[in-house]
């Protein structure tokens, strides 16, 4: 092998194909999806998300919110569940499913904040760790 070279003896696996299928299966069970995003921080994404969730819930709709803001998750606080923790259940197949937190309006919430042991510390996760956290939802 040449100096500084790389030798690959087997073809790389396609990462996450099985996980992607599981995510697609979960998402296919949700009839309507609304995504609120922006490349800029501080523009009110969380405020709009919480307001829209509450308005839809008050109109009798089933609502779930996935807060994937790694650097400042605020949805639990805005929806009144900041002191709560996610639940989990293990199926007969050994697969773990997250049980969302539900607020007084019946809005089901999953948030990165619920995965943090110390909610006041900044999150310094890299890409692969962030992806794994998202796949848990």
PDB file of C-alpha atoms in Angstrom:
ATOM      1  CA  UNK A   1       0.000   0.000   0.000  1.00  0.00           C
ATOM      2  CA  UNK A   2       1.454   3.411  -0.916  1.00  0.00           C
ATOM      3  CA  UNK A   3       2.375   5.771   1.884  1.00  0.00           C
ATOM      4  CA  UNK A   4      -0.682   7.746   3.000  1.00  0.00           C
ATOM      5  CA  UNK A   5      -3.000   5.651   0.842  1.00  0.00           C
ATOM      6  CA  UNK A   6      -6.235   3.941   1.763  1.00  0.00           C
ATOM      7  CA  UNK A   7      -7.014   0.309   1.109  1.00  0.00           C
ATOM      8  CA  UNK A   8     -10.652  -0.802   1.099  1.00  0.00           C
ATOM      9  CA  UNK A   9     -11.150  -4.553   1.079  1.00  0.00           C
ATOM     10  CA  UNK A  10     -14.923  -4.646   0.960  1.00  0.00           C
ATOM     11  CA  UNK A  11     -17.438  -2.282  -0.586  1.00  0.00           C
ATOM     12  CA  UNK A  12     -18.892   0.228   1.860  1.00  0.00           C
ATOM     13  CA  UNK A  13     -22.351  -0.545   3.184  1.00  0.00           C
ATOM     14  CA  UNK A  14     -25.202   1.791   2.460  1.00  0.00           C
ATOM     15  CA  UNK A  15     -25.670   3.420   5.851  1.00  0.00           C
ATOM     16  CA  UNK A  16     -29.112   3.723   7.263  1.00  0.00           C
ATOM     17  CA  UNK A  17     -31.122   2.035   4.491  1.00  0.00           C
ATOM     18  CA  UNK A  18     -33.053  -0.060   7.012  1.00  0.00           C
ATOM     19  CA  UNK A  19     -33.411   2.921   9.341  1.00  0.00           C
ATOM     20  CA  UNK A  20     -34.635   5.103   6.474  1.00  0.00           C
ATOM     21  CA  UNK A  21     -37.320   2.543   5.657  1.00  0.00           C
ATOM     22  CA  UNK A  22     -38.460   2.526   9.293  1.00  0.00           C
ATOM     23  CA  UNK A  23     -38.619   6.317   9.294  1.00  0.00           C
ATOM     24  CA  UNK A  24     -40.590   6.328   6.038  1.00  0.00           C
ATOM     25  CA  UNK A  25     -43.015   3.753   7.471  1.00  0.00           C
ATOM     26  CA  UNK A  26     -43.571   5.909  10.566  1.00  0.00           C
ATOM     27  CA  UNK A  27     -44.027   9.077   8.522  1.00  0.00           C
ATOM     28  CA  UNK A  28     -46.444   7.372   6.104  1.00  0.00           C
ATOM     29  CA  UNK A  29     -48.878   6.910   9.001  1.00  0.00           C
ATOM     30  CA  UNK A  30     -49.131  10.690   9.428  1.00  0.00           C
ATOM     31  CA  UNK A  31     -51.696  12.019   6.964  1.00  0.00           C
ATOM     32  CA  UNK A  32     -50.781  15.721   6.981  1.00  0.00           C
ATOM     33  CA  UNK A  33     -47.329  17.121   7.726  1.00  0.00           C
ATOM     34  CA  UNK A  34     -46.285  20.760   8.099  1.00  0.00           C
ATOM     35  CA  UNK A  35     -42.594  21.627   8.217  1.00  0.00           C
ATOM     36  CA  UNK A  36     -41.501  24.968   9.633  1.00  0.00           C
ATOM     37  CA  UNK A  37     -37.851  25.736   9.008  1.00  0.00           C
ATOM     38  CA  UNK A  38     -35.396  28.487   8.229  1.00  0.00           C
ATOM     39  CA  UNK A  39     -31.663  28.703   7.753  1.00  0.00           C
ATOM     40  CA  UNK A  40     -31.560  31.668  10.106  1.00  0.00           C
ATOM     41  CA  UNK A  41     -32.001  31.587  13.859  1.00  0.00           C
ATOM     42  CA  UNK A  42     -34.222  33.870  15.885  1.00  0.00           C
ATOM     43  CA  UNK A  43     -36.949  34.354  13.286  1.00  0.00           C
ATOM     44  CA  UNK A  44     -39.792  32.775  15.268  1.00  0.00           C
ATOM     45  CA  UNK A  45     -39.924  29.188  14.006  1.00  0.00           C
ATOM     46  CA  UNK A  46     -40.682  27.782  17.449  1.00  0.00           C
ATOM     47  CA  UNK A  47     -43.266  30.486  18.161  1.00  0.00           C
ATOM     48  CA  UNK A  48     -45.054  29.811  14.863  1.00  0.00           C
ATOM     49  CA  UNK A  49     -44.872  26.049  15.472  1.00  0.00           C
ATOM     50  CA  UNK A  50     -46.325  26.285  18.991  1.00  0.00           C
ATOM     51  CA  UNK A  51     -49.033  28.752  17.910  1.00  0.00           C
ATOM     52  CA  UNK A  52     -50.063  26.646  14.922  1.00  0.00           C
ATOM     53  CA  UNK A  53     -50.101  23.464  17.027  1.00  0.00           C
ATOM     54  CA  UNK A  54     -52.338  25.086  19.642  1.00  0.00           C
ATOM     55  CA  UNK A  55     -54.687  26.562  17.025  1.00  0.00           C
ATOM     56  CA  UNK A  56     -55.082  23.218  15.242  1.00  0.00           C
ATOM     57  CA  UNK A  57     -55.585  21.373  18.524  1.00  0.00           C
ATOM     58  CA  UNK A  58     -58.267  23.833  19.629  1.00  0.00           C
ATOM     59  CA  UNK A  59     -60.051  23.098  16.327  1.00  0.00           C
ATOM     60  CA  UNK A  60     -60.179  19.413  17.211  1.00  0.00           C
ATOM     61  CA  UNK A  61     -57.244  18.201  15.121  1.00  0.00           C
ATOM     62  CA  UNK A  62     -54.772  15.579  16.290  1.00  0.00           C
ATOM     63  CA  UNK A  63     -51.436  17.373  16.543  1.00  0.00           C
ATOM     64  CA  UNK A  64     -47.875  16.253  17.108  1.00  0.00           C
ATOM     65  CA  UNK A  65     -44.761  18.409  17.195  1.00  0.00           C
ATOM     66  CA  UNK A  66     -41.199  17.179  16.659  1.00  0.00           C
ATOM     67  CA  UNK A  67     -38.792  19.832  17.946  1.00  0.00           C
ATOM     68  CA  UNK A  68     -35.414  19.063  16.391  1.00  0.00           C
ATOM     69  CA  UNK A  69     -33.713  22.345  17.260  1.00  0.00           C
ATOM     70  CA  UNK A  70     -30.376  21.109  18.597  1.00  0.00           C
ATOM     71  CA  UNK A  71     -29.098  24.511  19.654  1.00  0.00           C
ATOM     72  CA  UNK A  72     -32.095  25.950  21.456  1.00  0.00           C
ATOM     73  CA  UNK A  73     -35.072  23.631  21.820  1.00  0.00           C
ATOM     74  CA  UNK A  74     -37.918  25.731  23.217  1.00  0.00           C
ATOM     75  CA  UNK A  75     -41.107  23.912  22.189  1.00  0.00           C
ATOM     76  CA  UNK A  76     -41.483  22.072  25.545  1.00  0.00           C
ATOM     77  CA  UNK A  77     -41.409  25.402  27.388  1.00  0.00           C
ATOM     78  CA  UNK A  78     -43.818  27.063  24.942  1.00  0.00           C
ATOM     79  CA  UNK A  79     -46.282  24.175  25.181  1.00  0.00           C
ATOM     80  CA  UNK A  80     -46.038  23.824  28.961  1.00  0.00           C
ATOM     81  CA  UNK A  81     -44.235  20.500  29.268  1.00  0.00           C
ATOM     82  CA  UNK A  82     -40.669  21.546  30.092  1.00  0.00           C
ATOM     83  CA  UNK A  83     -40.603  19.433  33.258  1.00  0.00           C
ATOM     84  CA  UNK A  84     -41.690  16.234  31.475  1.00  0.00           C
ATOM     85  CA  UNK A  85     -39.691  13.313  30.082  1.00  0.00           C
ATOM     86  CA  UNK A  86     -40.292  11.002  27.127  1.00  0.00           C
ATOM     87  CA  UNK A  87     -41.465   7.478  27.777  1.00  0.00           C
ATOM     88  CA  UNK A  88     -40.436   4.385  25.862  1.00  0.00           C
ATOM     89  CA  UNK A  89     -41.857   0.956  25.196  1.00  0.00           C
ATOM     90  CA  UNK A  90     -40.094  -2.143  23.885  1.00  0.00           C
ATOM     91  CA  UNK A  91     -42.000  -4.346  21.447  1.00  0.00           C
ATOM     92  CA  UNK A  92     -41.945  -8.148  21.379  1.00  0.00           C
ATOM     93  CA  UNK A  93     -39.400  -7.838  18.544  1.00  0.00           C
ATOM     94  CA  UNK A  94     -37.117  -5.858  20.847  1.00  0.00           C
ATOM     95  CA  UNK A  95     -37.649  -2.555  19.045  1.00  0.00           C
ATOM     96  CA  UNK A  96     -37.890   0.568  21.174  1.00  0.00           C
ATOM     97  CA  UNK A  97     -40.579   3.151  20.460  1.00  0.00           C
ATOM     98  CA  UNK A  98     -40.743   6.586  22.027  1.00  0.00           C
ATOM     99  CA  UNK A  99     -43.936   7.669  23.761  1.00  0.00           C
ATOM    100  CA  UNK A 100     -44.386  11.417  23.208  1.00  0.00           C
ATOM    101  CA  UNK A 101     -45.181  13.826  26.011  1.00  0.00           C
ATOM    102  CA  UNK A 102     -48.761  15.119  25.805  1.00  0.00           C
ATOM    103  CA  UNK A 103     -49.759  18.588  27.000  1.00  0.00           C
ATOM    104  CA  UNK A 104     -53.120  19.819  28.337  1.00  0.00           C
ATOM    105  CA  UNK A 105     -54.433  20.447  24.810  1.00  0.00           C
ATOM    106  CA  UNK A 106     -53.585  16.897  23.729  1.00  0.00           C
ATOM    107  CA  UNK A 107     -50.618  17.966  21.589  1.00  0.00           C
ATOM    108  CA  UNK A 108     -48.052  15.162  21.440  1.00  0.00           C
ATOM    109  CA  UNK A 109     -44.507  16.458  21.686  1.00  0.00           C
ATOM    110  CA  UNK A 110     -41.056  15.011  21.108  1.00  0.00           C
ATOM    111  CA  UNK A 111     -38.084  17.310  21.526  1.00  0.00           C
ATOM    112  CA  UNK A 112     -34.332  17.125  21.540  1.00  0.00           C
ATOM    113  CA  UNK A 113     -34.598  18.817  24.945  1.00  0.00           C
ATOM    114  CA  UNK A 114     -36.168  15.652  26.378  1.00  0.00           C
ATOM    115  CA  UNK A 115     -33.023  13.694  25.412  1.00  0.00           C
ATOM    116  CA  UNK A 116     -30.633  15.966  27.306  1.00  0.00           C
ATOM    117  CA  UNK A 117     -29.475  14.985  30.777  1.00  0.00           C
ATOM    118  CA  UNK A 118     -28.693  18.622  31.596  1.00  0.00           C
ATOM    119  CA  UNK A 119     -31.102  20.901  29.784  1.00  0.00           C
ATOM    120  CA  UNK A 120     -29.082  24.025  30.565  1.00  0.00           C
ATOM    121  CA  UNK A 121     -25.873  22.860  28.858  1.00  0.00           C
ATOM    122  CA  UNK A 122     -25.225  23.645  25.197  1.00  0.00           C
ATOM    123  CA  UNK A 123     -25.459  20.735  22.753  1.00  0.00           C
ATOM    124  CA  UNK A 124     -22.194  19.986  20.954  1.00  0.00           C
ATOM    125  CA  UNK A 125     -23.265  16.983  18.896  1.00  0.00           C
ATOM    126  CA  UNK A 126     -21.803  16.271  15.465  1.00  0.00           C
ATOM    127  CA  UNK A 127     -23.697  15.142  12.368  1.00  0.00           C
ATOM    128  CA  UNK A 128     -23.808  11.387  13.017  1.00  0.00           C
ATOM    129  CA  UNK A 129     -24.964  11.824  16.618  1.00  0.00           C
ATOM    130  CA  UNK A 130     -27.633  14.311  15.529  1.00  0.00           C
ATOM    131  CA  UNK A 131     -28.872  11.860  12.896  1.00  0.00           C
ATOM    132  CA  UNK A 132     -29.096   9.044  15.459  1.00  0.00           C
ATOM    133  CA  UNK A 133     -31.108  11.302  17.786  1.00  0.00           C
ATOM    134  CA  UNK A 134     -33.531  12.166  14.975  1.00  0.00           C
ATOM    135  CA  UNK A 135     -33.958   8.504  14.092  1.00  0.00           C
ATOM    136  CA  UNK A 136     -35.202   7.867  17.636  1.00  0.00           C
ATOM    137  CA  UNK A 137     -38.241  10.044  16.928  1.00  0.00           C
TER     138      UNK A 137
END
